[in-house]
mmCIF file of C-alpha atoms in Angstrom:
data_model
loop_
_atom_site.group_PDB
_atom_site.id
_atom_site.type_symbol
_atom_site.label_atom_id
_atom_site.label_comp_id
_atom_site.label_asym_id
_atom_site.label_seq_id
_atom_site.Cartn_x
_atom_site.Cartn_y
_atom_site.Cartn_z
ATOM 1 C CA MET C 6 -19.171 5.997 -16.525
ATOM 2 C CA LYS C 7 -15.860 7.341 -14.786
ATOM 3 C CA LYS C 8 -13.579 4.155 -14.315
ATOM 4 C CA THR C 9 -13.031 3.930 -10.272
ATOM 5 C CA VAL C 10 -10.339 2.815 -7.759
ATOM 6 C CA TYR C 11 -9.526 1.601 -4.767
ATOM 7 C CA TYR C 12 -7.544 4.626 -2.473
ATOM 8 C CA LEU C 13 -5.634 3.407 0.804
ATOM 9 C CA PRO C 14 -3.445 6.739 1.826
ATOM 10 C CA GLY C 15 -0.761 7.133 4.280
ATOM 11 C CA MET C 16 -1.896 7.493 7.943
ATOM 12 C CA GLY C 17 -4.041 10.760 8.503
ATOM 13 C CA GLY C 18 -4.438 10.767 4.902
ATOM 14 C CA ARG C 19 -7.399 12.067 2.729
ATOM 15 C CA LEU C 20 -8.772 10.510 -0.465
ATOM 16 C CA HIS C 21 -9.027 13.387 -2.129
ATOM 17 C CA THR C 22 -5.173 15.110 -1.864
ATOM 18 C CA GLY C 23 -1.831 14.494 -2.796
ATOM 19 C CA LEU C 24 -1.749 11.240 -4.646
ATOM 20 C CA GLY C 25 -5.363 11.021 -4.429
ATOM 21 C CA ARG C 26 -5.460 13.800 -6.344
ATOM 22 C CA GLY C 27 -3.425 12.222 -8.326
ATOM 23 C CA ILE C 28 -5.573 9.548 -9.331
ATOM 24 C CA HIS C 29 -9.100 12.155 -9.846
ATOM 25 C CA ASP C 30 -6.955 14.396 -12.292
ATOM 26 C CA ARG C 31 -6.113 10.868 -14.286
ATOM 27 C CA ASN C 32 -10.154 11.096 -14.242
ATOM 28 C CA TYR C 33 -10.838 8.056 -12.383
ATOM 29 C CA LYS C 34 -13.538 8.355 -9.429
ATOM 30 C CA ILE C 35 -11.984 7.531 -5.920
ATOM 31 C CA VAL C 36 -13.204 4.761 -3.639
ATOM 32 C CA GLY C 37 -11.284 3.881 -0.054
ATOM 33 C CA ARG C 38 -10.587 5.112 3.305
ATOM 34 C CA GLU C 39 -9.738 7.951 4.465
ATOM 35 C CA THR C 40 -6.651 7.251 7.289
ATOM 36 C CA LEU C 41 -7.913 9.881 9.853
ATOM 37 C CA GLY C 42 -10.738 10.814 11.834
ATOM 38 C CA GLU C 43 -12.753 8.173 12.887
ATOM 39 C CA PHE C 44 -11.709 5.534 10.801
ATOM 40 C CA GLN C 45 -8.393 6.020 12.445
ATOM 41 C CA LYS C 46 -9.744 5.763 15.826
ATOM 42 C CA LEU C 47 -10.770 2.066 15.234
ATOM 43 C CA ALA C 48 -8.938 -0.998 16.809
ATOM 44 C CA PHE C 49 -6.313 -2.199 14.183
ATOM 45 C CA GLN C 50 -8.219 -5.660 13.070
ATOM 46 C CA ASP C 51 -12.168 -3.169 12.452
ATOM 47 C CA LYS C 52 -9.968 -1.345 9.936
ATOM 48 C CA ILE C 53 -8.093 -4.704 8.420
ATOM 49 C CA ASP C 54 -11.898 -6.253 8.646
ATOM 50 C CA ILE C 55 -13.351 -2.867 6.810
ATOM 51 C CA VAL C 56 -10.663 -2.690 3.762
ATOM 52 C CA LYS C 57 -11.154 -7.097 3.402
ATOM 53 C CA ASN C 58 -14.551 -5.998 3.178
ATOM 54 C CA ASP C 59 -14.327 -3.274 0.666
ATOM 55 C CA LEU C 60 -12.813 -5.558 -1.714
ATOM 56 C CA VAL C 61 -14.464 -8.464 -1.486
ATOM 57 C CA GLU C 62 -17.592 -6.812 -1.821
ATOM 58 C CA HIS C 63 -16.480 -3.716 -4.676
ATOM 59 C CA PHE C 64 -13.800 -4.228 -5.624
ATOM 60 C CA TRP C 65 -12.722 -8.212 -6.623
ATOM 61 C CA TYR C 66 -12.449 -8.493 -10.050
ATOM 62 C CA PRO C 67 -9.394 -8.814 -12.146
ATOM 63 C CA ASP C 68 -9.838 -5.181 -13.370
ATOM 64 C CA ALA C 69 -10.445 -3.382 -10.644
ATOM 65 C CA LYS C 70 -7.525 -0.909 -9.351
ATOM 66 C CA VAL C 71 -6.506 -0.468 -6.509
ATOM 67 C CA VAL C 72 -3.534 2.538 -5.145
ATOM 68 C CA VAL C 73 -2.591 1.925 -1.453
ATOM 69 C CA ASN C 74 0.317 4.143 -0.064
ATOM 70 C CA SER C 75 2.920 4.066 3.350
ATOM 71 C CA PHE C 76 0.163 3.137 6.282
ATOM 72 C CA GLY C 77 -2.304 2.621 3.636
ATOM 73 C CA ALA C 78 -0.617 -0.376 2.100
ATOM 74 C CA TYR C 79 0.306 -2.095 5.568
ATOM 75 C CA LEU C 80 -3.718 -2.227 6.223
ATOM 76 C CA PHE C 81 -4.087 -3.557 2.516
ATOM 77 C CA LEU C 82 -1.059 -5.859 3.107
ATOM 78 C CA HIS C 83 -2.439 -7.307 6.441
ATOM 79 C CA ALA C 84 -5.604 -7.665 4.761
ATOM 80 C CA GLN C 85 -4.088 -9.510 2.182
ATOM 81 C CA LEU C 86 -3.726 -12.172 4.685
ATOM 82 C CA THR C 87 -7.416 -13.019 5.362
ATOM 83 C CA MET C 88 -7.614 -12.993 2.041
ATOM 84 C CA ASP C 89 -7.712 -15.742 -0.786
ATOM 85 C CA PRO C 90 -4.612 -13.313 -3.513
ATOM 86 C CA TYR C 91 -6.921 -10.794 -4.858
ATOM 87 C CA PRO C 92 -7.140 -11.088 -8.059
ATOM 88 C CA GLY C 93 -7.343 -7.365 -8.880
ATOM 89 C CA GLN C 94 -4.612 -4.947 -9.701
ATOM 90 C CA VAL C 95 -2.535 -3.014 -6.603
ATOM 91 C CA LEU C 96 -0.513 -0.475 -7.013
ATOM 92 C CA ILE C 97 2.011 -0.604 -3.845
ATOM 93 C CA LEU C 98 4.170 2.803 -2.752
ATOM 94 C CA SER C 99 6.165 3.406 -0.106
ATOM 95 C CA PRO C 100 4.938 0.594 1.637
ATOM 96 C CA ILE C 101 5.098 0.087 5.599
ATOM 97 C CA ILE C 102 5.650 -3.688 6.099
ATOM 98 C CA GLY C 103 6.410 -3.678 9.469
ATOM 99 C CA GLY C 104 8.799 -1.660 12.377
ATOM 100 C CA SER C 105 11.440 0.678 11.479
ATOM 101 C CA ASN C 106 14.291 2.928 12.785
ATOM 102 C CA TYR C 107 16.341 5.635 11.444
ATOM 103 C CA ASP C 108 19.269 5.836 13.827
ATOM 104 C CA GLU C 109 20.729 9.158 12.622
ATOM 105 C CA LYS C 110 17.236 10.811 13.783
ATOM 106 C CA MET C 111 17.025 8.641 16.989
ATOM 107 C CA MET C 112 13.292 7.638 15.018
ATOM 108 C CA ARG C 113 11.375 4.105 15.363
ATOM 109 C CA PHE C 114 7.960 2.882 13.971
ATOM 110 C CA TYR C 115 6.303 0.597 15.058
ATOM 111 C CA PRO C 116 3.017 -0.718 13.715
ATOM 112 C CA PRO C 117 0.960 -3.341 15.279
ATOM 113 C CA ARG C 118 1.757 -6.669 14.571
ATOM 114 C CA ALA C 119 4.770 -5.117 12.855
ATOM 115 C CA ASP C 120 6.065 -8.656 12.107
ATOM 116 C CA PHE C 121 3.267 -10.621 11.109
ATOM 117 C CA LEU C 122 3.959 -9.834 6.950
ATOM 118 C CA VAL C 123 7.693 -10.841 7.331
ATOM 119 C CA GLN C 124 6.631 -13.696 8.903
ATOM 120 C CA ALA C 125 4.214 -14.774 6.651
ATOM 121 C CA ALA C 126 6.028 -13.858 3.551
ATOM 122 C CA SER C 127 9.386 -15.890 5.300
ATOM 123 C CA GLU C 128 6.940 -19.407 5.641
ATOM 124 C CA GLY C 129 5.580 -19.051 2.400
ATOM 125 C CA THR C 130 1.548 -18.349 3.411
ATOM 126 C CA TYR C 131 1.713 -14.809 2.192
ATOM 127 C CA PRO C 132 -1.431 -15.166 -0.266
ATOM 128 C CA VAL C 133 -0.215 -12.646 -2.968
ATOM 129 C CA PRO C 134 -2.048 -10.663 -4.682
ATOM 130 C CA LEU C 135 -2.245 -12.027 -8.664
ATOM 131 C CA ASP C 136 -1.039 -8.687 -10.089
ATOM 132 C CA ALA C 137 0.488 -5.860 -7.899
ATOM 133 C CA GLN C 138 3.647 -3.912 -7.597
ATOM 134 C CA ILE C 139 6.077 -2.348 -5.184
ATOM 135 C CA HIS C 140 7.884 1.165 -5.546
ATOM 136 C CA VAL C 141 10.277 2.469 -3.032
ATOM 137 C CA GLY C 142 12.993 5.334 -2.231
ATOM 138 C CA SER C 143 16.180 3.869 -1.582
ATOM 139 C CA GLU C 144 16.311 6.798 1.346
ATOM 140 C CA ASP C 145 13.062 5.723 2.838
ATOM 141 C CA TRP C 146 13.865 4.782 6.520
ATOM 142 C CA GLN C 147 9.575 4.396 7.322
ATOM 143 C CA SER C 148 9.370 1.642 4.762
ATOM 144 C CA GLY C 149 12.646 0.248 5.183
ATOM 145 C CA PRO C 150 13.612 -0.561 1.494
ATOM 146 C CA GLU C 151 16.484 -3.398 2.171
ATOM 147 C CA GLY C 152 13.231 -4.931 4.054
ATOM 148 C CA VAL C 153 10.521 -4.101 1.846
ATOM 149 C CA VAL C 154 12.925 -5.864 -1.489
ATOM 150 C CA VAL C 155 13.046 -8.982 0.822
ATOM 151 C CA PHE C 156 9.514 -9.859 1.114
ATOM 152 C CA GLY C 157 8.678 -8.758 -2.768
ATOM 153 C CA SER C 158 11.763 -11.295 -3.359
ATOM 154 C CA ALA C 159 10.001 -13.897 -1.256
ATOM 155 C CA VAL C 160 6.425 -13.521 -2.016
ATOM 156 C CA GLY C 161 6.894 -12.741 -5.912
ATOM 157 C CA ILE C 162 5.515 -9.114 -5.929
ATOM 158 C CA PRO C 163 8.205 -6.556 -7.982
ATOM 159 C CA VAL C 164 10.306 -3.542 -5.792
ATOM 160 C CA THR C 165 10.910 -1.378 -8.094
ATOM 161 C CA VAL C 166 13.881 0.844 -5.745
ATOM 162 C CA LEU C 167 14.155 4.724 -6.964
ATOM 163 C CA ASP C 168 17.876 5.894 -6.122
ATOM 164 C CA GLY C 169 17.783 8.599 -3.478
ATOM 165 C CA GLU C 170 14.206 9.080 -2.802
ATOM 166 C CA GLY C 171 12.742 9.310 0.725
ATOM 167 C CA HIS C 172 9.416 8.639 1.918
ATOM 168 C CA MET C 173 7.546 10.907 -0.797
ATOM 169 C CA MET C 174 8.865 9.897 -4.051
ATOM 170 C CA ARG C 175 9.053 12.178 -6.907
ATOM 171 C CA LEU C 176 6.204 13.696 -8.364
ATOM 172 C CA ASP C 177 7.329 13.140 -12.089
ATOM 173 C CA TYR C 178 8.289 9.196 -11.483
ATOM 174 C CA VAL C 179 4.721 8.958 -9.167
ATOM 175 C CA GLY C 180 2.698 10.270 -12.366
ATOM 176 C CA GLY C 181 4.489 8.175 -14.483
ATOM 177 C CA VAL C 182 3.354 4.905 -12.504
ATOM 178 C CA LEU C 183 -0.419 6.155 -12.249
ATOM 179 C CA ASP C 184 -0.222 6.790 -15.777
ATOM 180 C CA LYS C 185 1.182 3.023 -16.400
ATOM 181 C CA HIS C 186 -1.483 1.401 -13.537
ATOM 182 C CA LEU C 187 -4.579 3.437 -14.433
ATOM 183 C CA ARG C 188 -4.203 2.623 -18.412
#
């Protein structure tokens, strides 16, 4: 029987391309939510409720493997706000934790409930997953590595900042992190 990973890709992401393909290539079955189509059209709270239900009903055990990326990480982290600390193993890549600005290109990104995660972390009320790690690029304007480091420090999740990398970190680096996470 194949081992299974619960995967939440970034906005508009599919389960079996990109990072999902990397998980599949490591002989894991992938379950999760594509962040496009009907799921993308749902209200933000409905998305959180679906992710929470998926985790609680099917992946609520210490050896469970979860991989979340970008906006998928944002959904997972918001679902975690409504649960007891998640007992499985969570790999968080290039997470969105709130709003961000990229002044050089005059770009801004403000997801729903942009302040909730940082506020819960600063108040000490965030229910931290029991086994999680975060990886983010130093040049990732969407994730905002400085804010990710502050968030990780506040909640006790180790954060690795990959120097010179943006939102899509190097394939060899991500592959190595996946290999360690999926052993």
